[in-house]
Amino acid sequence: MREVEDDAVNQRDKDGDAGDTASRRKDARRNKETLLDAAAAVFVTSGVDAPVRDLASRAGVGLGTLYRHFPTRADLIIAVYRHQVEACAEAGPALLESAPSPHDALRQWIDLFVDFLVTKHGLAAVLRSDQSGFEGLHTYFLDRLVPVCTQLLDAARTAGEIREDIAALTLMRGVGNLCIGAETDPDYDARRLASVLVDGLRRTH
């Protein structure tokens, strides 16, 4: 009987340990996501050279937690880049489901794309010593976002809302060019200019 009780206690201990481990992993994931969101926000306002202490403070975590997830600034910047790409990629289909029209979904997605482009300002300089790494990220960016933009454009075309002669990559490059001014002028409104561009896609009846 005592052996049965001991086995039960041991099993409870194992279950408790497993639960604690799962909880710690969940907390770690939450901290990482919070750090990425906070870093992205700080990068928009202060650039990728913002003090690490500001990033940790914005996320509400200690410096130790930040360095545990991202040992170097380059690690953090690359992670933010990927995080933002994924957010843009996932937003496309969701906006098509929730927006009043495909064109409105496209407009909202372009706003997110503009925010992403501003966030990644300075990435090339940080990765200058790792050209292959930068090229890999650029390929990843195109592979994930061009199909999403294509889906949005196709939906708007099918609905008869926009012209037929614009490709996703062309639109994305145009938006990218409109964002260049944000690098040197804090009052530059890239979203506004991109909105004018997207409105110009509408078909004239």
Coordinates of N, CA and C in Angstrom, one line a residue:
M1 N 0.8 -1.2 0.0 CA 0.0 0.0 0.0 C 0.9 1.2 0.0
R2 N 1.9 1.2 0.8 CA 2.9 2.3 0.9 C 3.5 2.6 -0.5
E3 N 3.8 1.5 -1.2 CA 4.4 1.7 -2.5 C 3.5 2.4 -3.5
V4 N 2.2 2.0 -3.4 CA 1.2 2.7 -4.2 C 1.1 4.2 -3.9
E5 N 1.1 4.5 -2.6 CA 1.1 5.9 -2.2 C 2.3 6.7 -2.7
D6 N 3.5 6.0 -2.6 CA 4.7 6.7 -3.1 C 4.7 6.9 -4.6
D7 N 4.1 5.9 -5.3 CA 4.0 6.1 -6.8 C 3.1 7.2 -7.1
A8 N 2.0 7.4 -6.4 CA 1.1 8.4 -6.6 C 1.7 9.8 -6.4
V9 N 2.5 9.9 -5.3 CA 3.2 11.1 -4.9 C 4.2 11.5 -6.0
N10 N 4.9 10.5 -6.4 CA 5.9 10.7 -7.5 C 5.3 11.2 -8.8
Q11 N 4.1 10.6 -9.1 CA 3.4 11.0 -10.3 C 2.9 12.4 -10.2
R12 N 2.4 12.8 -9.0 CA 2.0 14.2 -8.8 C 3.1 15.1 -9.0
D13 N 4.3 14.7 -8.4 CA 5.5 15.6 -8.6 C 5.9 15.8 -10.0
K14 N 5.8 14.6 -10.8 CA 6.2 14.7 -12.2 C 5.2 15.6 -12.9
D15 N 3.9 15.4 -12.6 CA 2.9 16.2 -13.3 C 3.1 17.7 -12.9
G16 N 3.4 18.0 -11.7 CA 3.7 19.3 -11.2 C 4.9 19.9 -12.0
D17 N 5.9 19.1 -12.1 CA 7.1 19.6 -12.8 C 6.8 19.9 -14.3
A18 N 6.0 19.0 -14.9 CA 5.6 19.2 -16.3 C 4.8 20.5 -16.4
G19 N 3.9 20.7 -15.5 CA 3.1 21.9 -15.5 C 3.9 23.2 -15.4
D20 N 4.9 23.1 -14.4 CA 5.7 24.3 -14.2 C 6.6 24.5 -15.5
T21 N 7.1 23.5 -16.1 CA 7.9 23.7 -17.3 C 7.0 24.3 -18.4
A22 N 5.8 23.8 -18.6 CA 4.9 24.4 -19.6 C 4.6 25.8 -19.3
S23 N 4.4 26.1 -18.1 CA 4.1 27.5 -17.7 C 5.3 28.4 -18.0
R24 N 6.5 27.9 -17.6 CA 7.7 28.7 -17.9 C 7.9 29.0 -19.4
R25 N 7.6 27.9 -20.2 CA 7.8 28.1 -21.6 C 6.8 29.1 -22.2
K26 N 5.5 29.0 -21.6 CA 4.5 30.0 -22.0 C 4.9 31.4 -21.7
D27 N 5.4 31.6 -20.5 CA 5.9 32.9 -20.0 C 7.0 33.4 -20.9
A28 N 7.9 32.5 -21.3 CA 9.1 32.9 -22.1 C 8.6 33.3 -23.5
R29 N 7.6 32.6 -24.1 CA 7.1 33.0 -25.4 C 6.4 34.3 -25.3
R30 N 5.6 34.5 -24.2 CA 4.9 35.8 -24.0 C 5.9 37.0 -23.9
N31 N 7.0 36.8 -23.1 CA 8.0 37.8 -23.0 C 8.7 38.1 -24.3
K32 N 8.9 37.1 -25.1 CA 9.6 37.3 -26.4 C 8.7 38.1 -27.3
E33 N 7.4 37.7 -27.4 CA 6.4 38.5 -28.2 C 6.3 39.9 -27.7
T34 N 6.3 40.1 -26.4 CA 6.2 41.5 -25.9 C 7.4 42.3 -26.3
L35 N 8.6 41.7 -26.2 CA 9.8 42.3 -26.5 C 9.8 42.7 -28.0
L36 N 9.4 41.8 -28.9 CA 9.4 42.1 -30.3 C 8.4 43.2 -30.6
D37 N 7.3 43.2 -30.0 CA 6.3 44.3 -30.3 C 6.9 45.6 -29.8
A38 N 7.5 45.6 -28.6 CA 8.0 46.8 -28.0 C 9.2 47.3 -28.8
A39 N 10.1 46.4 -29.3 CA 11.2 46.8 -30.1 C 10.8 47.4 -31.4
A40 N 9.8 46.9 -32.0 CA 9.3 47.4 -33.3 C 8.7 48.8 -33.1
A41 N 8.0 49.0 -32.0 CA 7.5 50.4 -31.7 C 8.6 51.4 -31.5
V42 N 9.6 51.0 -30.7 CA 10.7 51.9 -30.5 C 11.5 52.2 -31.7
F43 N 11.7 51.1 -32.6 CA 12.5 51.3 -33.8 C 11.8 52.3 -34.7
V44 N 10.5 52.4 -34.7 CA 9.7 53.3 -35.6 C 10.1 54.7 -35.1
T45 N 10.1 55.0 -33.8 CA 10.3 56.4 -33.3 C 11.7 56.7 -33.2
S46 N 12.6 55.8 -32.8 CA 14.0 56.1 -32.5 C 15.0 55.4 -33.4
G47 N 14.6 54.5 -34.3 CA 15.6 53.8 -35.1 C 16.1 52.6 -34.4
V48 N 16.9 51.8 -35.2 CA 17.4 50.5 -34.6 C 18.6 50.7 -33.7
D49 N 19.1 51.9 -33.5 CA 20.1 52.2 -32.6 C 19.6 52.7 -31.2
A50 N 18.3 52.6 -31.0 CA 17.7 53.0 -29.7 C 18.4 52.2 -28.6
P51 N 18.6 52.9 -27.4 CA 19.2 52.2 -26.3 C 18.5 51.0 -25.9
V52 N 19.2 49.9 -25.6 CA 18.6 48.6 -25.2 C 17.7 48.8 -23.9
R53 N 18.2 49.7 -23.0 CA 17.4 49.9 -21.8 C 16.0 50.4 -22.2
D54 N 15.9 51.3 -23.2 CA 14.6 51.8 -23.6 C 13.7 50.6 -24.1
L55 N 14.3 49.7 -24.8 CA 13.5 48.6 -25.4 C 12.9 47.7 -24.2
A56 N 13.8 47.4 -23.2 CA 13.4 46.6 -22.1 C 12.3 47.3 -21.3
S57 N 12.5 48.6 -21.1 CA 11.5 49.4 -20.3 C 10.2 49.4 -21.0
R58 N 10.2 49.6 -22.3 CA 8.9 49.6 -23.1 C 8.2 48.3 -23.0
A59 N 9.0 47.2 -22.9 CA 8.4 45.8 -22.9 C 8.0 45.4 -21.4
G60 N 8.5 46.2 -20.5 CA 8.2 45.9 -19.1 C 9.0 44.7 -18.6
V61 N 10.2 44.5 -19.1 CA 11.1 43.3 -18.7 C 12.4 43.9 -18.3
G62 N 13.2 43.0 -17.7 CA 14.6 43.4 -17.3 C 15.6 43.2 -18.4
L63 N 16.7 43.8 -18.3 CA 17.8 43.7 -19.4 C 18.2 42.2 -19.5
G64 N 18.2 41.5 -18.4 CA 18.6 40.1 -18.4 C 17.7 39.3 -19.3
T65 N 16.4 39.6 -19.2 CA 15.4 38.8 -20.0 C 15.6 39.2 -21.5
L66 N 15.9 40.4 -21.8 CA 16.1 40.8 -23.2 C 17.3 40.1 -23.8
Y67 N 18.4 40.1 -23.0 CA 19.6 39.5 -23.5 C 19.5 38.0 -23.6
R68 N 18.7 37.4 -22.7 CA 18.5 36.0 -22.8 C 17.9 35.6 -24.1
H69 N 16.9 36.4 -24.5 CA 16.3 36.1 -25.8 C 17.1 36.5 -27.0
F70 N 17.7 37.7 -26.9 CA 18.5 38.3 -28.0 C 19.8 38.7 -27.5
P71 N 20.8 37.9 -27.6 CA 22.2 38.2 -27.1 C 22.8 39.4 -27.8
T72 N 22.5 39.7 -29.0 CA 23.1 40.8 -29.7 C 22.0 41.7 -30.3
R73 N 22.3 42.9 -30.6 CA 21.3 43.8 -31.3 C 20.9 43.3 -32.6
A74 N 21.9 42.7 -33.4 CA 21.5 42.2 -34.7 C 20.5 41.0 -34.5
D75 N 20.6 40.2 -33.5 CA 19.7 39.1 -33.2 C 18.3 39.7 -33.0
L76 N 18.2 40.8 -32.3 CA 16.9 41.4 -32.0 C 16.3 42.0 -33.3
I77 N 17.1 42.7 -34.0 CA 16.6 43.4 -35.2 C 16.1 42.4 -36.2
I78 N 16.9 41.3 -36.4 CA 16.4 40.2 -37.4 C 15.1 39.6 -36.9
A79 N 15.0 39.4 -35.6 CA 13.8 38.8 -35.0 C 12.6 39.7 -35.2
V80 N 12.8 41.0 -35.0 CA 11.7 42.0 -35.2 C 11.3 42.0 -36.7
Y81 N 12.3 41.9 -37.6 CA 12.0 41.9 -39.0 C 11.1 40.7 -39.4
R82 N 11.5 39.5 -38.9 CA 10.7 38.3 -39.2 C 9.3 38.4 -38.5
H83 N 9.3 38.9 -37.3 CA 8.0 39.1 -36.6 C 7.1 40.0 -37.4
Q84 N 7.6 41.1 -37.9 CA 6.8 42.0 -38.6 C 6.3 41.4 -40.0
V85 N 7.2 40.7 -40.6 CA 6.8 40.1 -41.9 C 5.7 39.1 -41.7
E86 N 5.8 38.3 -40.6 CA 4.7 37.3 -40.3 C 3.4 38.0 -40.0
A87 N 3.5 39.1 -39.2 CA 2.3 39.9 -38.9 C 1.6 40.4 -40.2
C88 N 2.4 40.9 -41.1 CA 1.9 41.4 -42.4 C 1.3 40.3 -43.2
A89 N 1.9 39.1 -43.2 CA 1.5 38.0 -44.0 C 0.1 37.5 -43.4
E90 N 0.0 37.4 -42.1 CA -1.2 36.9 -41.5 C -2.3 37.9 -41.6
A91 N -2.0 39.2 -41.7 CA -3.0 40.2 -41.7 C -3.8 40.2 -43.0
G92 N -3.2 39.9 -44.1 CA -3.9 39.9 -45.4 C -5.2 39.2 -45.4
P93 N -5.1 37.8 -45.2 CA -6.4 37.1 -45.3 C -7.4 37.5 -44.2
A94 N -6.9 37.9 -43.0 CA -7.8 38.4 -42.0 C -8.5 39.6 -42.4
L95 N -7.8 40.6 -43.0 CA -8.5 41.8 -43.5 C -9.5 41.6 -44.6
L96 N -9.2 40.6 -45.5 CA -10.2 40.3 -46.5 C -11.5 39.7 -45.9
E97 N -11.4 39.1 -44.7 CA -12.6 38.6 -44.1 C -13.3 39.7 -43.3
S98 N -12.6 40.7 -42.8 CA -13.2 41.6 -41.9 C -13.5 43.0 -42.5
A99 N -12.8 43.4 -43.5 CA -12.9 44.7 -44.1 C -14.2 44.8 -44.9
P100 N -14.7 46.0 -45.0 CA -16.0 46.2 -45.8 C -15.9 45.9 -47.3
S101 N -14.7 46.0 -47.8 CA -14.5 45.7 -49.2 C -13.0 45.2 -49.4
P102 N -12.8 44.5 -50.6 CA -11.4 44.1 -50.8 C -10.4 45.3 -51.0
H103 N -10.9 46.4 -51.6 CA -10.1 47.6 -51.7 C -9.7 48.2 -50.3
D104 N -10.7 48.2 -49.4 CA -10.4 48.7 -48.1 C -9.5 47.7 -47.3
A105 N -9.6 46.4 -47.6 CA -8.6 45.5 -47.0 C -7.2 45.8 -47.5
L106 N -7.1 46.1 -48.8 CA -5.8 46.4 -49.4 C -5.3 47.7 -48.8
R107 N -6.1 48.7 -48.6 CA -5.6 49.9 -48.0 C -5.1 49.7 -46.6
Q108 N -5.9 49.0 -45.8 CA -5.4 48.7 -44.4 C -4.1 47.9 -44.4
W109 N -4.0 46.9 -45.3 CA -2.8 46.1 -45.4 C -1.6 47.0 -45.8
I110 N -1.8 47.9 -46.7 CA -0.7 48.8 -47.1 C -0.2 49.6 -45.9
D111 N -1.2 50.1 -45.1 CA -0.8 50.8 -43.9 C 0.1 50.0 -43.0
L112 N -0.2 48.7 -42.8 CA 0.7 47.8 -42.0 C 2.0 47.6 -42.7
F113 N 2.0 47.5 -44.0 CA 3.2 47.4 -44.8 C 4.1 48.6 -44.7
V114 N 3.5 49.8 -44.7 CA 4.3 51.0 -44.5 C 4.9 51.0 -43.1
D115 N 4.2 50.6 -42.1 CA 4.7 50.6 -40.7 C 5.9 49.6 -40.7
F116 N 5.8 48.5 -41.3 CA 6.9 47.5 -41.4 C 8.1 48.1 -42.0
L117 N 7.9 48.8 -43.2 CA 9.1 49.4 -43.9 C 9.8 50.4 -43.1
V118 N 9.0 51.2 -42.3 CA 9.6 52.2 -41.5 C 10.4 51.5 -40.3
T119 N 9.8 50.5 -39.8 CA 10.4 49.7 -38.7 C 11.8 49.2 -39.1
K120 N 11.9 48.7 -40.3 CA 13.1 48.0 -40.7 C 14.2 49.0 -41.1
H121 N 13.9 50.3 -41.0 CA 15.0 51.3 -41.3 C 16.2 51.0 -40.5
G122 N 17.3 50.9 -41.2 CA 18.6 50.7 -40.5 C 19.1 49.2 -40.5
L123 N 18.2 48.4 -41.0 CA 18.6 46.9 -41.0 C 19.8 46.7 -41.8
A124 N 19.8 47.3 -43.0 CA 20.9 47.0 -43.9 C 22.3 47.4 -43.3
A125 N 22.3 48.5 -42.6 CA 23.5 49.0 -42.0 C 24.0 48.0 -40.9
V126 N 23.0 47.5 -40.1 CA 23.4 46.5 -39.1 C 23.9 45.3 -39.6
L127 N 23.4 44.8 -40.8 CA 23.8 43.5 -41.4 C 24.8 43.7 -42.5
R128 N 25.4 44.9 -42.6 CA 26.4 45.1 -43.7 C 27.5 44.1 -43.7
S129 N 27.9 43.6 -42.5 CA 29.0 42.6 -42.5 C 28.5 41.2 -42.8
D130 N 27.2 41.0 -43.0 CA 26.7 39.7 -43.3 C 25.7 39.8 -44.5
Q131 N 26.3 40.0 -45.7 CA 25.5 40.2 -46.9 C 24.6 39.0 -47.2
S132 N 25.1 37.8 -47.0 CA 24.3 36.6 -47.3 C 23.1 36.5 -46.4
G133 N 23.3 36.9 -45.1 CA 22.2 37.0 -44.2 C 21.1 38.0 -44.6
F134 N 21.6 39.1 -45.0 CA 20.6 40.2 -45.5 C 19.9 39.7 -46.7
E135 N 20.6 39.1 -47.7 CA 19.9 38.6 -48.9 C 18.9 37.5 -48.5
G136 N 19.2 36.7 -47.6 CA 18.3 35.6 -47.1 C 17.0 36.2 -46.6
L137 N 17.1 37.3 -45.8 CA 16.0 38.0 -45.2 C 15.1 38.6 -46.3
H138 N 15.8 39.2 -47.3 CA 15.1 39.8 -48.4 C 14.3 38.8 -49.2
T139 N 14.9 37.6 -49.4 CA 14.1 36.5 -50.1 C 12.9 36.1 -49.3
Y140 N 13.1 35.9 -48.0 CA 12.1 35.6 -47.1 C 10.9 36.6 -47.1
F141 N 11.3 37.9 -47.1 CA 10.3 39.0 -47.2 C 9.5 38.8 -48.5
L142 N 10.1 38.6 -49.6 CA 9.4 38.5 -50.9 C 8.5 37.3 -50.9
D143 N 9.1 36.2 -50.5 CA 8.3 34.9 -50.5 C 7.1 35.0 -49.6
R144 N 7.1 35.7 -48.5 CA 6.0 35.7 -47.6 C 4.9 36.8 -48.0
L145 N 5.4 38.0 -48.5 CA 4.5 39.1 -48.7 C 4.0 39.3 -50.1
V146 N 4.8 39.0 -51.1 CA 4.3 39.2 -52.5 C 3.0 38.4 -52.7
P147 N 2.9 37.1 -52.3 CA 1.7 36.3 -52.5 C 0.5 37.0 -51.8
V148 N 0.7 37.5 -50.6 CA -0.4 38.1 -49.8 C -0.9 39.4 -50.5
C149 N 0.0 40.2 -51.0 CA -0.4 41.4 -51.7 C -1.1 41.0 -53.0
T150 N -0.6 40.0 -53.7 CA -1.3 39.5 -54.9 C -2.7 39.0 -54.6
Q151 N -2.9 38.3 -53.5 CA -4.3 37.9 -53.1 C -5.2 39.1 -52.9
L152 N -4.7 40.1 -52.2 CA -5.5 41.3 -52.0 C -5.8 42.0 -53.3
L153 N -4.9 42.2 -54.2 CA -5.1 42.8 -55.5 C -6.1 42.0 -56.3
D154 N -5.9 40.7 -56.3 CA -6.8 39.9 -57.1 C -8.3 40.0 -56.6
A155 N -8.4 40.0 -55.3 CA -9.8 40.2 -54.7 C -10.4 41.5 -55.1
A156 N -9.6 42.6 -55.1 CA -10.1 43.9 -55.4 C -10.4 44.0 -56.9
R157 N -9.6 43.3 -57.7 CA -9.9 43.2 -59.2 C -11.2 42.5 -59.5
T158 N -11.3 41.3 -58.8 CA -12.5 40.5 -59.0 C -13.8 41.3 -58.6
A159 N -13.7 42.1 -57.6 CA -14.8 43.0 -57.2 C -15.0 44.2 -58.1
G160 N -14.2 44.3 -59.1 CA -14.3 45.5 -60.0 C -13.9 46.8 -59.4
E161 N -13.1 46.8 -58.3 CA -12.7 48.0 -57.6 C -11.5 48.7 -58.1
I162 N -10.5 47.9 -58.7 CA -9.3 48.5 -59.1 C -8.9 48.1 -60.5
R163 N -8.0 48.9 -61.1 CA -7.5 48.6 -62.4 C -6.8 47.3 -62.5
E164 N -6.6 46.8 -63.7 CA -6.0 45.5 -63.9 C -4.5 45.4 -64.1
D165 N -3.9 46.6 -64.3 CA -2.5 46.5 -64.8 C -1.4 46.8 -63.8
I166 N -1.7 46.4 -62.5 CA -0.7 46.6 -61.5 C -0.4 45.3 -60.8
A167 N 0.9 44.9 -60.7 CA 1.4 43.7 -60.1 C 1.8 44.0 -58.6
A168 N 1.7 43.0 -57.8 CA 2.0 43.1 -56.4 C 3.4 43.7 -56.1
L169 N 4.4 43.1 -56.8 CA 5.7 43.6 -56.5 C 5.9 45.0 -57.0
T170 N 5.3 45.4 -58.1 CA 5.3 46.8 -58.5 C 4.7 47.7 -57.5
L171 N 3.6 47.4 -56.9 CA 2.9 48.2 -55.9 C 3.8 48.3 -54.7
M172 N 4.4 47.1 -54.2 CA 5.2 47.1 -53.0 C 6.4 48.0 -53.2
R173 N 7.0 47.9 -54.4 CA 8.2 48.8 -54.7 C 7.8 50.2 -54.6
G174 N 6.7 50.6 -55.2 CA 6.2 51.9 -55.2 C 6.0 52.5 -53.8
V175 N 5.4 51.6 -52.9 CA 5.2 52.0 -51.5 C 6.5 52.2 -50.8
G176 N 7.4 51.3 -51.1 CA 8.8 51.3 -50.5 C 9.5 52.6 -50.9
N177 N 9.4 53.1 -52.1 CA 10.0 54.3 -52.5 C 9.3 55.5 -51.8
L178 N 8.0 55.4 -51.6 CA 7.4 56.5 -50.9 C 7.8 56.6 -49.4
C179 N 8.3 55.5 -48.9 CA 8.7 55.5 -47.4 C 10.1 56.0 -47.2
I180 N 10.9 56.3 -48.3 CA 12.3 56.7 -48.1 C 12.4 58.0 -47.3
G181 N 11.5 58.9 -47.6 CA 11.6 60.2 -46.9 C 11.4 60.1 -45.4
A182 N 10.8 59.0 -44.9 CA 10.7 58.9 -43.4 C 12.0 58.7 -42.7
E183 N 13.0 58.3 -43.5 CA 14.3 58.0 -42.9 C 15.0 59.3 -42.3
T184 N 14.7 60.5 -42.9 CA 15.3 61.7 -42.5 C 14.4 62.8 -42.0
D185 N 13.1 62.6 -42.2 CA 12.2 63.7 -41.8 C 11.1 63.1 -40.9
P186 N 11.2 63.5 -39.6 CA 10.2 62.9 -38.6 C 8.8 63.3 -38.9
D187 N 8.6 64.3 -39.7 CA 7.2 64.8 -40.0 C 6.7 64.2 -41.3
Y188 N 7.5 63.4 -41.9 CA 7.1 62.8 -43.2 C 6.0 61.7 -43.0
D189 N 4.9 61.9 -43.7 CA 3.7 61.0 -43.5 C 3.7 59.9 -44.6
A190 N 4.4 58.9 -44.4 CA 4.5 57.8 -45.5 C 3.1 57.2 -45.7
R191 N 2.4 57.0 -44.6 CA 1.0 56.4 -44.7 C 0.1 57.2 -45.6
R192 N 0.2 58.5 -45.4 CA -0.7 59.4 -46.2 C -0.3 59.2 -47.7
L193 N 0.9 59.2 -48.1 CA 1.3 59.1 -49.4 C 1.0 57.8 -50.0
A194 N 1.1 56.7 -49.2 CA 0.8 55.4 -49.7 C -0.7 55.3 -49.9
S195 N -1.5 56.0 -49.1 CA -3.0 56.0 -49.2 C -3.4 56.6 -50.5
V196 N -2.7 57.7 -50.9 CA -3.0 58.3 -52.2 C -2.7 57.4 -53.3
L197 N -1.6 56.7 -53.2 CA -1.2 55.7 -54.3 C -2.3 54.6 -54.4
V198 N -2.7 54.1 -53.3 CA -3.7 53.0 -53.3 C -5.1 53.5 -53.8
D199 N -5.4 54.7 -53.5 CA -6.6 55.3 -54.0 C -6.6 55.5 -55.5
G200 N -5.3 55.7 -56.0 CA -5.2 55.9 -57.4 C -5.3 54.6 -58.2
L201 N -5.4 53.5 -57.5 CA -5.6 52.2 -58.2 C -7.1 52.0 -58.6
R202 N -8.0 52.8 -58.0 CA -9.4 52.6 -58.3 C -9.7 52.8 -59.7
R203 N -10.7 51.9 -60.2 CA -11.1 52.1 -61.6 C -12.0 53.3 -61.8
T204 N -11.8 54.0 -62.9 CA -12.7 55.1 -63.2 C -13.9 54.6 -64.0
H205 N -15.1 55.0 -63.6 CA -16.3 54.5 -64.3 C -16.9 55.6 -65.2

